Amino acid sequence: MKRVVSGIKPSGTLTLGNYIGAIKQFVNLQSTLSDYEFFLFVADLHAITVPQEAAVLRKRSRDVAAMYLAAGVDPNRTVLFLQSEVKEHAELGYLLQCSTYMGELERMTQYKDKVRVKKETGITAALFTYPVLMAADIIMYDPEFVPVGDDQKQHLELTRDIAIRFNNKYGDFFTIPEPLIPTIGSRIMDLQDVSKKMSKSDESDKGAITLYDDFETIHRKIRSAVTDSIGIMKYDPIKQPGLANLITIYAVIGHMDPEEVVTKYQGQGYAQFKDDLAVLVANELGTLQNRYHEIIDSGTLDAILDSGREKAHEYAFRKVEKCKRKIGLGRIKK
Ligand code: TYM
């Protein structure tokens, strides 16, 4: 059976970037790749690479699972679980650390960026080895595809390198996964600072639309989104990056090409476009939020996560046992 695997870290409030770059893409694949099996998890072990408050983290993990379901993840098609409830993720992470080099991890740009910001608070060892755990999350399930946003590309390349190296040493064992990065919307930018991606861990909330925002908040954020003084509707990510970012959001949510959006608003100022975009986004998120509220308070969420944990564990346990034997761990069989 061919498989698709992905995950999201419950490290902050989910944003429109996560929704467009990862969640929406996953849900689309689920309805188009009918002969595939889907594994999707809440990457809570990844969240604790930076300080977290226990109660907040537990709530966020549940929220991410509920949002996945609200967005259309179908528990009959997708094995949905919490990463920390399938212990083999940490175990395989360790095994793979033994075939990963310091130099490879030192090159990871996300790590370098985080180190720059977090120098004062200290950097955990787990933040450094994070991409190896991510590789374990993925190759554990032998997927063909991993739908992610653009910022995870380098981690996926490392995952492939680790898998290929393991296979070369121990014989064909892991499937080499392909990242699936959407052609539009793979990197939604911050609305205030278009040089950085929209991020859930960001403290200033003006630049990020969260999946919990109401119409007024969305409207205010989009209205104040940085554009340019050129004043001409054009999709030009180099010269008009702020506008291009908004056009991208419109295109993905409105199921259009960026050029179609440009044509629709040709000759108009940015204000009307921004007002319409706010309505479009608020409608999409409104539907999502209604479903989220139904799910978060229902008993079915726990039942889904229980069943996901069992199914994921069944696969993961067998894979890790085989992996350990390949490496030479365990006793001699008599
Ligand atoms: P995380 O939690 O930072 O992001 C989750 C997903 O959202 C995408 N994304 C974006 N896409 C477009 N525009 C943005 N501004 C934007 N911000 C985030 C990310 O690319 C990602 O697909 N390490 C991962 C979580 C993870 C994982 C995995 C993913 C752990 N193990 C295995 C896939 C497979 C992370 O921190 O993503």
PDB file of C-alpha atoms in Angstrom, residues 1-7 25-26 29-30 32-41 137-139 141-148 156 159-160 175-181:
ATOM      1  CA  MET A   1       0.000   0.000   0.000  1.00  0.00           C
ATOM      2  CA  LYS A   2       1.341   3.440  -0.930  1.00  0.00           C
ATOM      3  CA  ARG A   3       1.357   6.028   1.830  1.00  0.00           C
ATOM      4  CA  VAL A   4       1.323   9.781   2.580  1.00  0.00           C
ATOM      5  CA  VAL A   5       2.668  11.146   5.898  1.00  0.00           C
ATOM      6  CA  SER A   6       2.640  14.610   7.440  1.00  0.00           C
ATOM      7  CA  GLY A   7       2.580  16.455  10.753  1.00  0.00           C
ATOM      8  CA  GLN A  25      -2.919  20.284   0.661  1.00  0.00           C
ATOM      9  CA  PHE A  26      -3.224  17.173   2.812  1.00  0.00           C
ATOM     10  CA  LEU A  29      -4.543  14.654  -1.517  1.00  0.00           C
ATOM     11  CA  GLN A  30      -6.804  12.590   0.679  1.00  0.00           C
ATOM     12  CA  THR A  32      -7.507  12.583  -4.965  1.00  0.00           C
ATOM     13  CA  LEU A  33      -5.156   9.708  -4.067  1.00  0.00           C
ATOM     14  CA  SER A  34      -7.805   7.068  -3.462  1.00  0.00           C
ATOM     15  CA  ASP A  35      -5.419   4.099  -3.376  1.00  0.00           C
ATOM     16  CA  TYR A  36      -3.133   5.601  -0.727  1.00  0.00           C
ATOM     17  CA  GLU A  37      -3.071   5.245   3.032  1.00  0.00           C
ATOM     18  CA  PHE A  38      -2.647   8.471   5.072  1.00  0.00           C
ATOM     19  CA  PHE A  39      -0.794   9.018   8.337  1.00  0.00           C
ATOM     20  CA  LEU A  40      -1.082  12.389  10.047  1.00  0.00           C
ATOM     21  CA  PHE A  41       0.128  13.347  13.479  1.00  0.00           C
ATOM     22  CA  ASP A 137       8.479  10.410  11.786  1.00  0.00           C
ATOM     23  CA  ILE A 138       8.492  10.104   8.045  1.00  0.00           C
ATOM     24  CA  ILE A 139      10.453   7.014   7.058  1.00  0.00           C
ATOM     25  CA  TYR A 141       5.774   4.636   7.633  1.00  0.00           C
ATOM     26  CA  ASP A 142       7.554   4.205   4.268  1.00  0.00           C
ATOM     27  CA  PRO A 143       5.583   6.963   2.550  1.00  0.00           C
ATOM     28  CA  GLU A 144       5.948   7.972  -1.078  1.00  0.00           C
ATOM     29  CA  PHE A 145       4.799  11.528  -0.411  1.00  0.00           C
ATOM     30  CA  VAL A 146       5.158  14.097   2.357  1.00  0.00           C
ATOM     31  CA  PRO A 147       2.983  17.206   1.831  1.00  0.00           C
ATOM     32  CA  VAL A 148       4.664  20.214   3.488  1.00  0.00           C
ATOM     33  CA  LEU A 156      12.990  16.527   3.620  1.00  0.00           C
ATOM     34  CA  THR A 159      15.398  12.747   5.496  1.00  0.00           C
ATOM     35  CA  ARG A 160      16.093  11.338   2.052  1.00  0.00           C
ATOM     36  CA  THR A 175      11.145   3.968   1.154  1.00  0.00           C
ATOM     37  CA  ILE A 176      12.740   7.214  -0.083  1.00  0.00           C
ATOM     38  CA  PRO A 177      10.026   9.879   0.324  1.00  0.00           C
ATOM     39  CA  GLU A 178       9.224  12.752  -2.033  1.00  0.00           C
ATOM     40  CA  PRO A 179       8.231  16.129  -0.598  1.00  0.00           C
ATOM     41  CA  LEU A 180       5.020  17.551  -2.060  1.00  0.00           C
ATOM     42  CA  ILE A 181       5.228  21.321  -1.974  1.00  0.00           C
TER      43      ILE A 181
END
